[in-house]
Amino acid sequence: GQNIDQPTEMTATEGAIVQINCTYQTSGFNGLFWYQQHAGEAPTFLSYNVLDGLEEKGRFSSFLSRSKGYSYLLLKELQMKDSASYLCAVRDQTGGSYIPTFGRGTSLIVHP
Amino acid sequence: EAGVTQFPSHSVIEKGQTVTLRCDPISGHDNLYWYRRVMGKEIKFLLHFVKESKQDESGMPNNRFLAERTGGTYSTLKVQPAELEDSGVYFCASSQDPSSYEQYFGPGTRLTVT
């Protein structure tokens, strides 16, 4: 199975940049996901990385290093609406399964 | 296009009772997944349907949980009899094919067993 670690909580100021880290251990890596979840709502897909490097999508970027078992989600120009839980999930292809395993999530609080 | 919907949004039942949760996936999505998040813990996989067939049910906690997807459209997850530890948020997700990297999640059903 996988072991996924991410910080429990982070705080940041509106307009700033924040980096949320995720480390994982898996034997058959087949992709890493980041989801955003506002309280009481569905997790929404943010990004998917399967190759090393940085994927940029607007204010959000996601980085992956497979050799280090490490990813981060970078949020720029923070807005109050970015306050949410950010979930890191890793997919393992062992056994042909495409089911992601989730971390516990990082609760991001953006304050004025 | 309608997203994944789940019913009810909240359910409070007593230990020993039965509850049935429903999930309507995005139209045309053959793959349907059930997950559960117990308070303070991570989202955990329960099972995966491809159309009406159970592809992977390795995450189902015990035989008190029964999932069905008759006709390959909506799915139900029945808990009978419910126990206190079954409390949590049950999420449903769907995707067009199993290797698709994007699963679309529903808003979840918050189940409280008292």
PDB file of C-alpha atoms in Angstrom:
ATOM      1  CA  GLY A   1       0.000   0.000   0.000  1.00  0.00           C
ATOM      2  CA  GLN A   2       0.907   3.658   0.004  1.00  0.00           C
ATOM      3  CA  ASN A   3       1.928   5.976   2.812  1.00  0.00           C
ATOM      4  CA  ILE A   4       1.014   9.588   2.077  1.00  0.00           C
ATOM      5  CA  ASP A   5       2.006  12.502   4.283  1.00  0.00           C
ATOM      6  CA  GLN A   6       0.959  16.113   4.054  1.00  0.00           C
ATOM      7  CA  PRO A   7       0.754  18.865   6.685  1.00  0.00           C
ATOM      8  CA  THR A   8      -2.475  19.005   8.622  1.00  0.00           C
ATOM      9  CA  GLU A   9      -2.959  22.749   8.475  1.00  0.00           C
ATOM     10  CA  MET A  10      -1.395  25.838   6.929  1.00  0.00           C
ATOM     11  CA  THR A  11      -2.213  29.510   7.096  1.00  0.00           C
ATOM     12  CA  ALA A  12      -1.348  32.231   4.628  1.00  0.00           C
ATOM     13  CA  THR A  13      -2.179  35.806   3.789  1.00  0.00           C
ATOM     14  CA  GLU A  14      -4.376  36.944   0.935  1.00  0.00           C
ATOM     15  CA  GLY A  15      -2.255  37.775  -2.105  1.00  0.00           C
ATOM     16  CA  ALA A  16       0.665  35.637  -0.960  1.00  0.00           C
ATOM     17  CA  ILE A  17       2.055  32.335  -2.266  1.00  0.00           C
ATOM     18  CA  VAL A  18       1.749  29.046  -0.418  1.00  0.00           C
ATOM     19  CA  GLN A  19       3.306  25.656  -1.084  1.00  0.00           C
ATOM     20  CA  ILE A  20       1.642  22.492   0.187  1.00  0.00           C
ATOM     21  CA  ASN A  21       3.953  19.491   0.272  1.00  0.00           C
ATOM     22  CA  CYS A  22       3.098  15.831  -0.091  1.00  0.00           C
ATOM     23  CA  THR A  23       5.414  12.870   0.319  1.00  0.00           C
ATOM     24  CA  TYR A  24       4.512   9.320  -0.558  1.00  0.00           C
ATOM     25  CA  GLN A  25       5.821   5.788  -0.626  1.00  0.00           C
ATOM     26  CA  THR A  26       4.557   3.376  -3.235  1.00  0.00           C
ATOM     27  CA  SER A  27       5.876   0.462  -5.266  1.00  0.00           C
ATOM     28  CA  GLY A  28       4.015   0.973  -8.536  1.00  0.00           C
ATOM     29  CA  PHE A  29       3.543   4.710  -8.985  1.00  0.00           C
ATOM     30  CA  ASN A  30       0.920   5.579 -11.581  1.00  0.00           C
ATOM     31  CA  GLY A  31       0.168   9.227 -10.971  1.00  0.00           C
ATOM     32  CA  LEU A  32      -0.384  11.803  -8.277  1.00  0.00           C
ATOM     33  CA  PHE A  33      -3.466  13.963  -7.902  1.00  0.00           C
ATOM     34  CA  TRP A  34      -4.346  17.120  -6.069  1.00  0.00           C
ATOM     35  CA  TYR A  35      -7.944  17.839  -5.146  1.00  0.00           C
ATOM     36  CA  GLN A  36      -9.530  20.858  -3.515  1.00  0.00           C
ATOM     37  CA  GLN A  37     -12.397  20.367  -1.109  1.00  0.00           C
ATOM     38  CA  HIS A  38     -14.443  23.113   0.473  1.00  0.00           C
ATOM     39  CA  ALA A  39     -16.286  22.196   3.641  1.00  0.00           C
ATOM     40  CA  GLY A  40     -19.398  20.182   2.903  1.00  0.00           C
ATOM     41  CA  GLU A  41     -18.708  19.997  -0.810  1.00  0.00           C
ATOM     42  CA  ALA A  42     -17.322  17.484  -3.294  1.00  0.00           C
ATOM     43  CA  PRO A  43     -13.577  17.187  -3.817  1.00  0.00           C
ATOM     44  CA  THR A  44     -12.757  18.856  -7.131  1.00  0.00           C
ATOM     45  CA  PHE A  45      -9.863  17.860  -9.340  1.00  0.00           C
ATOM     46  CA  LEU A  46      -6.985  20.314  -9.527  1.00  0.00           C
ATOM     47  CA  SER A  47      -4.065  18.530 -11.125  1.00  0.00           C
ATOM     48  CA  TYR A  48      -2.514  15.262 -12.175  1.00  0.00           C
ATOM     49  CA  ASN A  49       1.218  14.532 -12.445  1.00  0.00           C
ATOM     50  CA  VAL A  50       2.683  11.304 -13.747  1.00  0.00           C
ATOM     51  CA  LEU A  51       6.028  12.605 -15.047  1.00  0.00           C
ATOM     52  CA  ASP A  52       8.621  14.639 -13.175  1.00  0.00           C
ATOM     53  CA  GLY A  53       8.367  18.368 -13.397  1.00  0.00           C
ATOM     54  CA  LEU A  54       6.035  21.286 -12.956  1.00  0.00           C
ATOM     55  CA  GLU A  55       2.527  21.534 -14.342  1.00  0.00           C
ATOM     56  CA  GLU A  56       1.084  25.031 -14.328  1.00  0.00           C
ATOM     57  CA  LYS A  57      -2.586  25.826 -14.524  1.00  0.00           C
ATOM     58  CA  GLY A  58      -3.445  29.432 -13.838  1.00  0.00           C
ATOM     59  CA  ARG A  59      -2.744  30.363 -10.219  1.00  0.00           C
ATOM     60  CA  PHE A  60      -2.136  26.725  -9.317  1.00  0.00           C
ATOM     61  CA  SER A  61       0.938  24.659 -10.126  1.00  0.00           C
ATOM     62  CA  SER A  62       1.852  21.115  -9.169  1.00  0.00           C
ATOM     63  CA  PHE A  63       5.328  19.618  -9.048  1.00  0.00           C
ATOM     64  CA  LEU A  64       6.415  15.990  -8.957  1.00  0.00           C
ATOM     65  CA  SER A  65       9.692  14.219  -8.244  1.00  0.00           C
ATOM     66  CA  ARG A  66       9.212  10.473  -8.558  1.00  0.00           C
ATOM     67  CA  SER A  67      12.707   9.637  -7.359  1.00  0.00           C
ATOM     68  CA  LYS A  68      12.087  11.543  -4.132  1.00  0.00           C
ATOM     69  CA  GLY A  69       8.467  10.494  -3.695  1.00  0.00           C
ATOM     70  CA  TYR A  70       7.584  14.153  -3.404  1.00  0.00           C
ATOM     71  CA  SER A  71       5.058  16.578  -4.782  1.00  0.00           C
ATOM     72  CA  TYR A  72       3.919  20.060  -3.982  1.00  0.00           C
ATOM     73  CA  LEU A  73       0.960  22.211  -4.874  1.00  0.00           C
ATOM     74  CA  LEU A  74       1.774  25.879  -5.309  1.00  0.00           C
ATOM     75  CA  LEU A  75      -0.971  28.466  -5.000  1.00  0.00           C
ATOM     76  CA  LYS A  76      -0.183  32.003  -6.117  1.00  0.00           C
ATOM     77  CA  GLU A  77      -2.025  35.265  -5.528  1.00  0.00           C
ATOM     78  CA  LEU A  78      -4.035  33.685  -2.773  1.00  0.00           C
ATOM     79  CA  GLN A  79      -7.688  34.596  -2.491  1.00  0.00           C
ATOM     80  CA  MET A  80     -10.016  34.138   0.442  1.00  0.00           C
ATOM     81  CA  LYS A  81     -11.952  31.533  -1.557  1.00  0.00           C
ATOM     82  CA  ASP A  82      -8.814  29.376  -1.642  1.00  0.00           C
ATOM     83  CA  SER A  83      -9.451  28.501   1.998  1.00  0.00           C
ATOM     84  CA  ALA A  84     -10.196  24.797   1.719  1.00  0.00           C
ATOM     85  CA  SER A  85      -8.774  21.350   2.293  1.00  0.00           C
ATOM     86  CA  TYR A  86      -6.210  20.193  -0.282  1.00  0.00           C
ATOM     87  CA  LEU A  87      -5.976  16.461  -0.805  1.00  0.00           C
ATOM     88  CA  CYS A  88      -2.970  14.652  -2.213  1.00  0.00           C
ATOM     89  CA  ALA A  89      -3.739  11.238  -3.718  1.00  0.00           C
ATOM     90  CA  VAL A  90      -1.466   8.648  -5.291  1.00  0.00           C
ATOM     91  CA  ARG A  91      -2.408   5.947  -7.734  1.00  0.00           C
ATOM     92  CA  ASP A  92      -0.592   2.632  -7.670  1.00  0.00           C
ATOM     93  CA  GLN A  93      -0.743   0.359 -10.680  1.00  0.00           C
ATOM     94  CA  THR A  94       0.114  -2.805  -8.768  1.00  0.00           C
ATOM     95  CA  GLY A  95      -2.447  -5.415  -9.660  1.00  0.00           C
ATOM     96  CA  GLY A  96      -3.899  -3.313 -12.423  1.00  0.00           C
ATOM     97  CA  SER A  97      -5.878  -1.136 -10.076  1.00  0.00           C
ATOM     98  CA  TYR A  98      -6.392   2.535 -10.850  1.00  0.00           C
ATOM     99  CA  ILE A  99      -7.766   3.412  -7.451  1.00  0.00           C
ATOM    100  CA  PRO A 100      -6.134   6.437  -5.792  1.00  0.00           C
ATOM    101  CA  THR A 101      -5.086   6.443  -2.161  1.00  0.00           C
ATOM    102  CA  PHE A 102      -5.683   9.731  -0.407  1.00  0.00           C
ATOM    103  CA  GLY A 103      -3.732  11.604   2.213  1.00  0.00           C
ATOM    104  CA  ARG A 104      -5.574  13.188   5.133  1.00  0.00           C
ATOM    105  CA  GLY A 105      -5.592  16.567   3.480  1.00  0.00           C
ATOM    106  CA  THR A 106      -4.115  19.946   4.336  1.00  0.00           C
ATOM    107  CA  SER A 107      -6.512  22.551   5.654  1.00  0.00           C
ATOM    108  CA  LEU A 108      -5.470  25.925   4.217  1.00  0.00           C
ATOM    109  CA  ILE A 109      -6.694  29.051   5.931  1.00  0.00           C
ATOM    110  CA  VAL A 110      -6.286  32.297   3.995  1.00  0.00           C
ATOM    111  CA  HIS A 111      -6.660  35.424   6.086  1.00  0.00           C
ATOM    112  CA  PRO A 112      -6.849  39.084   5.017  1.00  0.00           C
TER     113      PRO A 112
ATOM    114  CA  GLU B   1     -24.071  18.673 -17.853  1.00  0.00           C
ATOM    115  CA  ALA B   2     -25.202  17.480 -14.422  1.00  0.00           C
ATOM    116  CA  GLY B   3     -22.527  16.349 -12.049  1.00  0.00           C
ATOM    117  CA  VAL B   4     -22.501  13.400  -9.701  1.00  0.00           C
ATOM    118  CA  THR B   5     -25.421  13.600  -7.299  1.00  0.00           C
ATOM    119  CA  GLN B   6     -25.940  11.831  -4.006  1.00  0.00           C
ATOM    120  CA  PHE B   7     -28.963  11.362  -1.800  1.00  0.00           C
ATOM    121  CA  PRO B   8     -29.538  12.059   1.003  1.00  0.00           C
ATOM    122  CA  SER B   9     -27.091  14.789   1.916  1.00  0.00           C
ATOM    123  CA  HIS B  10     -27.404  13.907   5.583  1.00  0.00           C
ATOM    124  CA  SER B  11     -28.731  10.892   7.444  1.00  0.00           C
ATOM    125  CA  VAL B  12     -28.981  10.334  11.176  1.00  0.00           C
ATOM    126  CA  ILE B  13     -29.938   6.837  12.271  1.00  0.00           C
ATOM    127  CA  GLU B  14     -29.713   4.734  15.381  1.00  0.00           C
ATOM    128  CA  LYS B  15     -27.367   1.836  15.816  1.00  0.00           C
ATOM    129  CA  GLY B  16     -28.936  -1.294  14.392  1.00  0.00           C
ATOM    130  CA  GLN B  17     -31.041   0.486  11.801  1.00  0.00           C
ATOM    131  CA  THR B  18     -30.647   0.279   8.039  1.00  0.00           C
ATOM    132  CA  VAL B  19     -29.697   3.098   5.714  1.00  0.00           C
ATOM    133  CA  THR B  20     -29.500   3.203   1.936  1.00  0.00           C
ATOM    134  CA  LEU B  21     -27.401   5.802   0.172  1.00  0.00           C
ATOM    135  CA  ARG B  22     -27.869   6.600  -3.489  1.00  0.00           C
ATOM    136  CA  CYS B  23     -25.466   7.875  -6.119  1.00  0.00           C
ATOM    137  CA  ASP B  24     -26.276   9.052  -9.627  1.00  0.00           C
ATOM    138  CA  PRO B  25     -23.111   9.270 -11.717  1.00  0.00           C
ATOM    139  CA  ILE B  26     -22.549  11.549 -14.659  1.00  0.00           C
ATOM    140  CA  SER B  27     -24.501  10.261 -17.623  1.00  0.00           C
ATOM    141  CA  GLY B  28     -22.400   7.948 -19.775  1.00  0.00           C
ATOM    142  CA  HIS B  29     -19.834   7.203 -17.093  1.00  0.00           C
ATOM    143  CA  ASP B  30     -19.491   3.441 -16.830  1.00  0.00           C
ATOM    144  CA  ASN B  31     -17.170   3.617 -13.837  1.00  0.00           C
ATOM    145  CA  LEU B  32     -18.618   4.362 -10.423  1.00  0.00           C
ATOM    146  CA  TYR B  33     -16.700   4.436  -7.161  1.00  0.00           C
ATOM    147  CA  TRP B  34     -17.704   4.591  -3.524  1.00  0.00           C
ATOM    148  CA  TYR B  35     -15.404   6.118  -0.902  1.00  0.00           C
ATOM    149  CA  ARG B  36     -15.768   6.888   2.773  1.00  0.00           C
ATOM    150  CA  ARG B  37     -14.171   9.461   5.024  1.00  0.00           C
ATOM    151  CA  VAL B  38     -14.321   8.836   8.728  1.00  0.00           C
ATOM    152  CA  MET B  39     -13.814  11.983  10.792  1.00  0.00           C
ATOM    153  CA  GLY B  40     -10.176  12.916  11.145  1.00  0.00           C
ATOM    154  CA  LYS B  41      -9.006  10.335   8.662  1.00  0.00           C
ATOM    155  CA  GLU B  42      -8.367  10.124   4.955  1.00  0.00           C
ATOM    156  CA  ILE B  43     -10.827   9.314   2.199  1.00  0.00           C
ATOM    157  CA  LYS B  44     -10.769   5.547   1.706  1.00  0.00           C
ATOM    158  CA  PHE B  45     -11.854   3.496  -1.259  1.00  0.00           C
ATOM    159  CA  LEU B  46     -14.763   1.099  -0.786  1.00  0.00           C
ATOM    160  CA  LEU B  47     -15.549  -0.340  -4.195  1.00  0.00           C
ATOM    161  CA  HIS B  48     -15.585   0.181  -7.946  1.00  0.00           C
ATOM    162  CA  PHE B  49     -18.303  -0.688 -10.449  1.00  0.00           C
ATOM    163  CA  VAL B  50     -17.845  -0.999 -14.183  1.00  0.00           C
ATOM    164  CA  LYS B  51     -21.379  -0.729 -15.468  1.00  0.00           C
ATOM    165  CA  GLU B  52     -23.319  -3.143 -13.272  1.00  0.00           C
ATOM    166  CA  SER B  53     -20.368  -5.350 -12.351  1.00  0.00           C
ATOM    167  CA  LYS B  54     -18.244  -5.043  -9.233  1.00  0.00           C
ATOM    168  CA  GLN B  55     -14.705  -4.604 -10.492  1.00  0.00           C
ATOM    169  CA  ASP B  56     -13.044  -4.182  -7.121  1.00  0.00           C
ATOM    170  CA  GLU B  57     -14.669  -4.405  -3.728  1.00  0.00           C
ATOM    171  CA  SER B  58     -11.512  -4.795  -1.715  1.00  0.00           C
ATOM    172  CA  GLY B  59     -12.283  -1.736   0.395  1.00  0.00           C
ATOM    173  CA  MET B  60     -15.665  -2.856   1.714  1.00  0.00           C
ATOM    174  CA  PRO B  61     -15.244  -3.076   5.483  1.00  0.00           C
ATOM    175  CA  ASN B  62     -17.526  -6.049   6.170  1.00  0.00           C
ATOM    176  CA  ASN B  63     -20.671  -7.842   5.058  1.00  0.00           C
ATOM    177  CA  ARG B  64     -22.936  -5.232   6.630  1.00  0.00           C
ATOM    178  CA  PHE B  65     -22.266  -3.146   3.532  1.00  0.00           C
ATOM    179  CA  LEU B  66     -24.005  -4.033   0.275  1.00  0.00           C
ATOM    180  CA  ALA B  67     -23.547  -2.067  -2.931  1.00  0.00           C
ATOM    181  CA  GLU B  68     -25.608  -2.512  -6.054  1.00  0.00           C
ATOM    182  CA  ARG B  69     -25.773  -0.944  -9.470  1.00  0.00           C
ATOM    183  CA  THR B  70     -28.632  -2.598 -11.258  1.00  0.00           C
ATOM    184  CA  GLY B  71     -28.817  -1.576 -14.896  1.00  0.00           C
ATOM    185  CA  GLY B  72     -25.463   0.120 -14.738  1.00  0.00           C
ATOM    186  CA  THR B  73     -26.857   3.554 -13.966  1.00  0.00           C
ATOM    187  CA  TYR B  74     -27.322   4.717 -10.395  1.00  0.00           C
ATOM    188  CA  SER B  75     -25.880   2.850  -7.444  1.00  0.00           C
ATOM    189  CA  THR B  76     -27.020   2.232  -3.892  1.00  0.00           C
ATOM    190  CA  LEU B  77     -24.976   1.479  -0.815  1.00  0.00           C
ATOM    191  CA  LYS B  78     -26.881  -0.173   2.005  1.00  0.00           C
ATOM    192  CA  VAL B  79     -25.607  -0.453   5.539  1.00  0.00           C
ATOM    193  CA  GLN B  80     -27.447  -3.062   7.586  1.00  0.00           C
ATOM    194  CA  PRO B  81     -27.328  -3.063  10.545  1.00  0.00           C
ATOM    195  CA  ALA B  82     -25.510   0.222  11.086  1.00  0.00           C
ATOM    196  CA  GLU B  83     -22.855   0.503  13.787  1.00  0.00           C
ATOM    197  CA  LEU B  84     -21.396   3.588  15.446  1.00  0.00           C
ATOM    198  CA  GLU B  85     -18.116   3.264  13.535  1.00  0.00           C
ATOM    199  CA  ASP B  86     -19.985   3.546  10.232  1.00  0.00           C
ATOM    200  CA  SER B  87     -20.428   7.269  10.814  1.00  0.00           C
ATOM    201  CA  GLY B  88     -18.660   9.396   8.244  1.00  0.00           C
ATOM    202  CA  VAL B  89     -19.063  10.988   4.846  1.00  0.00           C
ATOM    203  CA  TYR B  90     -19.710   8.631   1.958  1.00  0.00           C
ATOM    204  CA  PHE B  91     -18.571   9.925  -1.403  1.00  0.00           C
ATOM    205  CA  CYS B  92     -19.413   8.639  -4.819  1.00  0.00           C
ATOM    206  CA  ALA B  93     -17.337   9.376  -7.910  1.00  0.00           C
ATOM    207  CA  SER B  94     -17.575   8.485 -11.569  1.00  0.00           C
ATOM    208  CA  SER B  95     -15.305   8.418 -14.588  1.00  0.00           C
ATOM    209  CA  GLN B  96     -15.522   7.502 -18.248  1.00  0.00           C
ATOM    210  CA  ASP B  97     -12.869   4.799 -18.107  1.00  0.00           C
ATOM    211  CA  PRO B  98     -10.878   3.294 -15.228  1.00  0.00           C
ATOM    212  CA  SER B  99      -7.554   4.671 -16.330  1.00  0.00           C
ATOM    213  CA  SER B 100      -8.910   8.175 -16.626  1.00  0.00           C
ATOM    214  CA  TYR B 101      -7.044  10.417 -14.267  1.00  0.00           C
ATOM    215  CA  GLU B 102     -10.084  12.468 -13.485  1.00  0.00           C
ATOM    216  CA  GLN B 103     -12.785  11.159 -11.228  1.00  0.00           C
ATOM    217  CA  TYR B 104     -15.756  13.425 -10.638  1.00  0.00           C
ATOM    218  CA  PHE B 105     -16.925  13.392  -7.059  1.00  0.00           C
ATOM    219  CA  GLY B 106     -20.367  13.914  -5.649  1.00  0.00           C
ATOM    220  CA  PRO B 107     -20.972  16.130  -2.603  1.00  0.00           C
ATOM    221  CA  GLY B 108     -21.187  13.153  -0.278  1.00  0.00           C
ATOM    222  CA  THR B 109     -23.700  11.818   2.216  1.00  0.00           C
ATOM    223  CA  ARG B 110     -22.942  12.551   5.845  1.00  0.00           C
ATOM    224  CA  LEU B 111     -24.035   9.535   7.879  1.00  0.00           C
ATOM    225  CA  THR B 112     -24.326   9.774  11.641  1.00  0.00           C
ATOM    226  CA  VAL B 113     -25.059   6.630  13.615  1.00  0.00           C
ATOM    227  CA  THR B 114     -26.113   7.284  17.211  1.00  0.00           C
TER     228      THR B 114
END
